[in-house]
CSV table of C-alpha atoms and ligand atoms in Angstrom, one decimal:
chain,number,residue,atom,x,y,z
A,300,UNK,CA,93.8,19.1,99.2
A,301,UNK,CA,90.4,17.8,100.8
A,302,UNK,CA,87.2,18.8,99.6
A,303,UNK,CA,83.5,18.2,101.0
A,304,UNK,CA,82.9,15.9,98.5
A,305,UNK,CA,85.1,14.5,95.3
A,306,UNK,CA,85.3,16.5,92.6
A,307,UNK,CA,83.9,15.7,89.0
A,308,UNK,CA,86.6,14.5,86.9
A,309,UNK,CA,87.8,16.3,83.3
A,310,UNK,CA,85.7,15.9,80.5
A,311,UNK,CA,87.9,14.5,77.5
A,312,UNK,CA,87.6,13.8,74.1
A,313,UNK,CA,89.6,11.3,72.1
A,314,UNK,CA,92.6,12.3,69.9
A,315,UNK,CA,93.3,10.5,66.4
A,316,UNK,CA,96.5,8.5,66.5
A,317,UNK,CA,97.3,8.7,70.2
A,318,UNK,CA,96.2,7.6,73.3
A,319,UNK,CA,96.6,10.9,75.0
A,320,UNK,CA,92.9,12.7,75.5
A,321,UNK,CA,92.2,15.8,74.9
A,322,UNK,CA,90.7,17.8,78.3
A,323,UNK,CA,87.9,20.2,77.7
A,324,UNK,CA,87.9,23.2,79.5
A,325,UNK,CA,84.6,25.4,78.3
A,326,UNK,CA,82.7,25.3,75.0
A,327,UNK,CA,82.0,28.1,73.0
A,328,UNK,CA,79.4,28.3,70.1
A,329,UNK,CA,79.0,30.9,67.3
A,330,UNK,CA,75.7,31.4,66.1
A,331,UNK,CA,74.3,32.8,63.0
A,332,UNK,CA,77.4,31.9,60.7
A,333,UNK,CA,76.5,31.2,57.3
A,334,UNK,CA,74.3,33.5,55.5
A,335,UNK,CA,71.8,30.4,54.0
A,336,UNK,CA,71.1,29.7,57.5
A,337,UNK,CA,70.7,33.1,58.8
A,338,UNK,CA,68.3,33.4,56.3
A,339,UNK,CA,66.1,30.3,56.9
A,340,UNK,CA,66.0,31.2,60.8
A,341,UNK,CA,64.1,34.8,59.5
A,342,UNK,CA,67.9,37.1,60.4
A,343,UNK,CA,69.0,40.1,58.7
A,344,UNK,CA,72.3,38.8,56.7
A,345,UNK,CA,74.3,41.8,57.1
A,346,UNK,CA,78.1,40.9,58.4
A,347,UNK,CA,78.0,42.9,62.4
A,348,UNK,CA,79.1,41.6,65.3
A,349,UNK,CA,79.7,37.6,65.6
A,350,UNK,CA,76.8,35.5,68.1
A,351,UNK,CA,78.2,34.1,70.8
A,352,UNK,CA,77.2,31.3,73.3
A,353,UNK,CA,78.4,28.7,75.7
A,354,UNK,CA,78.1,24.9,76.8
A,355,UNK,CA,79.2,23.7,79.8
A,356,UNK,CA,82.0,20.4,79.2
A,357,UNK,CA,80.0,18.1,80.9
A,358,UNK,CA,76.9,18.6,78.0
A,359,UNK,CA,79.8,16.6,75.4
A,360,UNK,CA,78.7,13.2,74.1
A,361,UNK,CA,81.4,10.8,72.0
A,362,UNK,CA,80.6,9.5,68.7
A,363,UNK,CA,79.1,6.1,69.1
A,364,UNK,CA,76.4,7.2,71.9
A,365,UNK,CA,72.7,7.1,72.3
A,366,UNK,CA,71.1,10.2,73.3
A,367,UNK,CA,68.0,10.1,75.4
A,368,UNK,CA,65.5,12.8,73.9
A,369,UNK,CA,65.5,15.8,76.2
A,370,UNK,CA,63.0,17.3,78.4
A,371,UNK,CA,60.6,19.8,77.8
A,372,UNK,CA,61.0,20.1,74.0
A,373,UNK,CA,58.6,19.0,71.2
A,374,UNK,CA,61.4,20.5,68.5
A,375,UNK,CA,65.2,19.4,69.0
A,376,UNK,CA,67.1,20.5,66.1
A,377,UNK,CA,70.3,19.5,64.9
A,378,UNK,CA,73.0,21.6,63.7
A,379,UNK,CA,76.1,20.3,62.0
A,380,UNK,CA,79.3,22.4,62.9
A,381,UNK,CA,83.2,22.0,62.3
A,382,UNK,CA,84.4,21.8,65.8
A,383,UNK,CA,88.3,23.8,66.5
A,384,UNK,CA,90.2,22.4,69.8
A,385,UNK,CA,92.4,25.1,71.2
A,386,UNK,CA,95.8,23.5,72.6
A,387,UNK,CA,98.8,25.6,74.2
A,388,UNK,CA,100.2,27.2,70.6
A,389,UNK,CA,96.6,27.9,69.1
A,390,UNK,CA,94.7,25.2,67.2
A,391,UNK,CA,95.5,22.0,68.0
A,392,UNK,CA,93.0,19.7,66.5
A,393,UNK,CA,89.5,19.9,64.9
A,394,UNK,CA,86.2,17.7,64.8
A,395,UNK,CA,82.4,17.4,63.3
A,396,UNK,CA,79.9,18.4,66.4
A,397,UNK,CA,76.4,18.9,66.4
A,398,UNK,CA,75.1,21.8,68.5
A,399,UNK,CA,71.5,20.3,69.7
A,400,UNK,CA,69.0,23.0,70.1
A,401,UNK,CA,65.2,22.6,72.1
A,402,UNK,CA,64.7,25.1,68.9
A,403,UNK,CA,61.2,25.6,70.6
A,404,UNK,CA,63.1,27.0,73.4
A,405,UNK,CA,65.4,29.3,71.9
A,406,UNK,CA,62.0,31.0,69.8
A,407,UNK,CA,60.5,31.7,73.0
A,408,UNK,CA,63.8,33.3,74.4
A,409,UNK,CA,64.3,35.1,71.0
A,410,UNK,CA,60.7,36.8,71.4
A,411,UNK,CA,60.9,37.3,74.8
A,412,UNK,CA,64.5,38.8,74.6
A,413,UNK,CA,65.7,36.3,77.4
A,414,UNK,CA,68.9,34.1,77.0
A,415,UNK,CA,69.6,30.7,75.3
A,416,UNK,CA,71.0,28.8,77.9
A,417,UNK,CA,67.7,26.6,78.6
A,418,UNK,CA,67.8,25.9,74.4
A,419,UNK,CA,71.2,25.1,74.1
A,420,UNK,CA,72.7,24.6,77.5
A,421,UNK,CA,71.1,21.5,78.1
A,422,UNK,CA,72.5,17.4,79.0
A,423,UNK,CA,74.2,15.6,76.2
A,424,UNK,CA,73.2,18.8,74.2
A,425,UNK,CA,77.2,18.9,72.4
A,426,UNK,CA,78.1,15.5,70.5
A,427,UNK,CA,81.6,15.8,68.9
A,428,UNK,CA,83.5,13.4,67.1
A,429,UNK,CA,87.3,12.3,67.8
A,430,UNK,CA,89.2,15.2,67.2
A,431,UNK,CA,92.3,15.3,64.3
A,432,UNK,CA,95.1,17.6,65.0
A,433,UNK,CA,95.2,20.4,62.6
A,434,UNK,CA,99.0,19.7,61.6
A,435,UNK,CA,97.3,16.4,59.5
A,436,UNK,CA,94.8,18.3,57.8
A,437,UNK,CA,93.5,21.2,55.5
A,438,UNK,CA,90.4,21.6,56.1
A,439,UNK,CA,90.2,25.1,54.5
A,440,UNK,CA,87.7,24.2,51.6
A,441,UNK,CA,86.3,21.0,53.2
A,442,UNK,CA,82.8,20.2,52.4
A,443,UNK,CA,80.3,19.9,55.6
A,444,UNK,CA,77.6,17.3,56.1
A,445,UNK,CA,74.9,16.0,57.9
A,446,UNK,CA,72.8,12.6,57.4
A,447,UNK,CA,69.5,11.7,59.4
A,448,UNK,CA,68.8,8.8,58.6
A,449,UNK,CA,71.4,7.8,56.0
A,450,UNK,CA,69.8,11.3,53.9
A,451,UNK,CA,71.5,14.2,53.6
A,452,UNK,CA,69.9,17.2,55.1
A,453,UNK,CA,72.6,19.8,55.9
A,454,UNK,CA,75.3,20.1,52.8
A,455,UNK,CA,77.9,23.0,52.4
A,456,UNK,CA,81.3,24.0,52.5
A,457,UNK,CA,83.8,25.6,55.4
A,458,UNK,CA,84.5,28.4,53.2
A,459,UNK,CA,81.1,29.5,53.2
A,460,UNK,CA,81.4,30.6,57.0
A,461,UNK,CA,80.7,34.5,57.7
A,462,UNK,CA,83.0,34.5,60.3
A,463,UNK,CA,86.5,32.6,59.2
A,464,UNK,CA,88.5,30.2,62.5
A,465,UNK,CA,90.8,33.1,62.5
A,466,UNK,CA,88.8,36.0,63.0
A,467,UNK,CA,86.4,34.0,65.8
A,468,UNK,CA,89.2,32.6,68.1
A,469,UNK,CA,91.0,36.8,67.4
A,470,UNK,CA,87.3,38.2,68.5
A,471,UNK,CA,87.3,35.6,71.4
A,472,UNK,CA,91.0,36.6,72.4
A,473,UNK,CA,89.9,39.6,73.0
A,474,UNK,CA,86.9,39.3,74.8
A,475,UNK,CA,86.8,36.1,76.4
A,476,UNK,CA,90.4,35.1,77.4
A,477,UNK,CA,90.5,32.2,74.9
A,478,UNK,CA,92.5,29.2,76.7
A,479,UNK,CA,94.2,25.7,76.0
A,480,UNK,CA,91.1,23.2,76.6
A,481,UNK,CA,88.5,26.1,75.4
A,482,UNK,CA,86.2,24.3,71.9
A,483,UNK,CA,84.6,26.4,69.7
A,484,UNK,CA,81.7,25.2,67.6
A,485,UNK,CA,81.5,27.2,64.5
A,486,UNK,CA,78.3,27.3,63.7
A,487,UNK,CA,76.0,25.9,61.2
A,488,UNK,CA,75.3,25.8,57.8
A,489,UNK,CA,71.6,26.0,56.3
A,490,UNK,CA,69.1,22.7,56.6
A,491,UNK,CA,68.6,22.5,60.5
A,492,UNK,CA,65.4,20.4,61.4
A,493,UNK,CA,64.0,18.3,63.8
A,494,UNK,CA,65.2,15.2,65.1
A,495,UNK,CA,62.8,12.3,66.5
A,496,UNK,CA,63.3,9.4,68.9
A,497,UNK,CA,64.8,6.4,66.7
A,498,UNK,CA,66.6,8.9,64.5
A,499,UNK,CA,70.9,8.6,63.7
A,500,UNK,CA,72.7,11.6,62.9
A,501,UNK,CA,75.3,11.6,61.2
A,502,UNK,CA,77.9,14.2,60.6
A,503,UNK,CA,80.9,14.6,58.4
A,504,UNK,CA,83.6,17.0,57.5
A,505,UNK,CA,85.9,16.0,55.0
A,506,UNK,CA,89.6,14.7,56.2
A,507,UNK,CA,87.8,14.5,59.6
A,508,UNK,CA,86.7,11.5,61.8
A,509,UNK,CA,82.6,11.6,61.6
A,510,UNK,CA,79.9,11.7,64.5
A,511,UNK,CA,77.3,9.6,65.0
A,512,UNK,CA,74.8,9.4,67.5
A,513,UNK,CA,71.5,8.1,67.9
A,514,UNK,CA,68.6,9.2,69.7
A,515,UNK,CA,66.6,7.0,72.3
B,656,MN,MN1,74.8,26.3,66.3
């Protein structure tokens, strides 16, 4: 095969207990997941139809990483989500990600009916920590955290989610042809808020390997 110039390699993310990586193929996000944070973002907390969204692979960033703050925002938010890795046979691993959101952004699309992609969709806008396969876990009931700072500001508990692992990667069987590489980020639990230049996140799910990142 030749091409016209050399193609960008696979994004990858580490794998606990083997030095085999883990190649990302698309990311998808759910939005609006947990009724304490539907209701701090003004929504109507009736169960209907799940949010979805999508991150390209090359927005990842690995645990460990400085972030430069992005462009054209004066409100990046961070959002605290259990990451699920879907391999050949279904889940194959999880992880703690944090969807970053220009949440200044994603108002003005919201008003204007317009799409997210400039609000979420944006470089180094999906940190995610090195994934744990599933088979070594049960993260069923796990608690969920994030710390800014060494504080915490987002605290709750997988169970809590609207829509459950199951019933998001059945819905995006259906409608998005869910495949082996795909990551879904399940959306966030209540306490979003802004991050500043100088900040650490930190995020935690319990049985999981954190992420930490810090913003430059
Ligand atoms: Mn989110």
């Amino acid at each position: 095969m030749r091409y016209i110039f050399p193609p960008t390699a696979p994004v990858t993310l580490a794998v606990l207990g083997t030095s085999a990586r883990f190649p990302v193929r698309r990311i998808y996000c759910v939005g609006r997941n947990y009724n304490e944070h539907v209701k701090e973002m003004g929504g109507d907390i009736t169960r209907s139809e799940p949010v979805f969204f999508t991150k390209a692979a090359e927005t990842l960033v690995a645990s460990g990483q400085d972030i430069p703050y992005p462009p054209n925002t004066q409100e990046l938010h961070h959002e605290v989500e259990l990451v699920v890795a879907i391999g050949p046979d279904g889940i194959f691993a999880y992880g703690v990600g944090i969807d970053l959101t220009r949440r200044d952004l994603q108002t003005k699309a919201k008003a204007q009916g317009g799409p997210w992609a400039r609000a979420k969709n944006f470089q180094r806008s999906a940190p995610c920590s090195t994934l744990t396969r599933a088979e070594d876990v049960d993260i069923s009931r796990a608690h969920i955290v994030l710390r800014k700072n060494g504080d915490i500001v987002q605290s709750s508990s997988l169970n809590k989610m609207i829509w459950s692992v199951e019933e998001i990667i059945r819905y995006l069987q259906k409608d998005m042809d869910l495949q082996a590489g795909d990551l879904i980020y399940t959306g966030t639990p209540a306490g979003v808020g802004p991050v500043a230049i100088g900040d650490e996140l930190s995020g935690g799910i319990e049985g999981l390997e954190r992420i930490t990142v810090r913003f430059v």
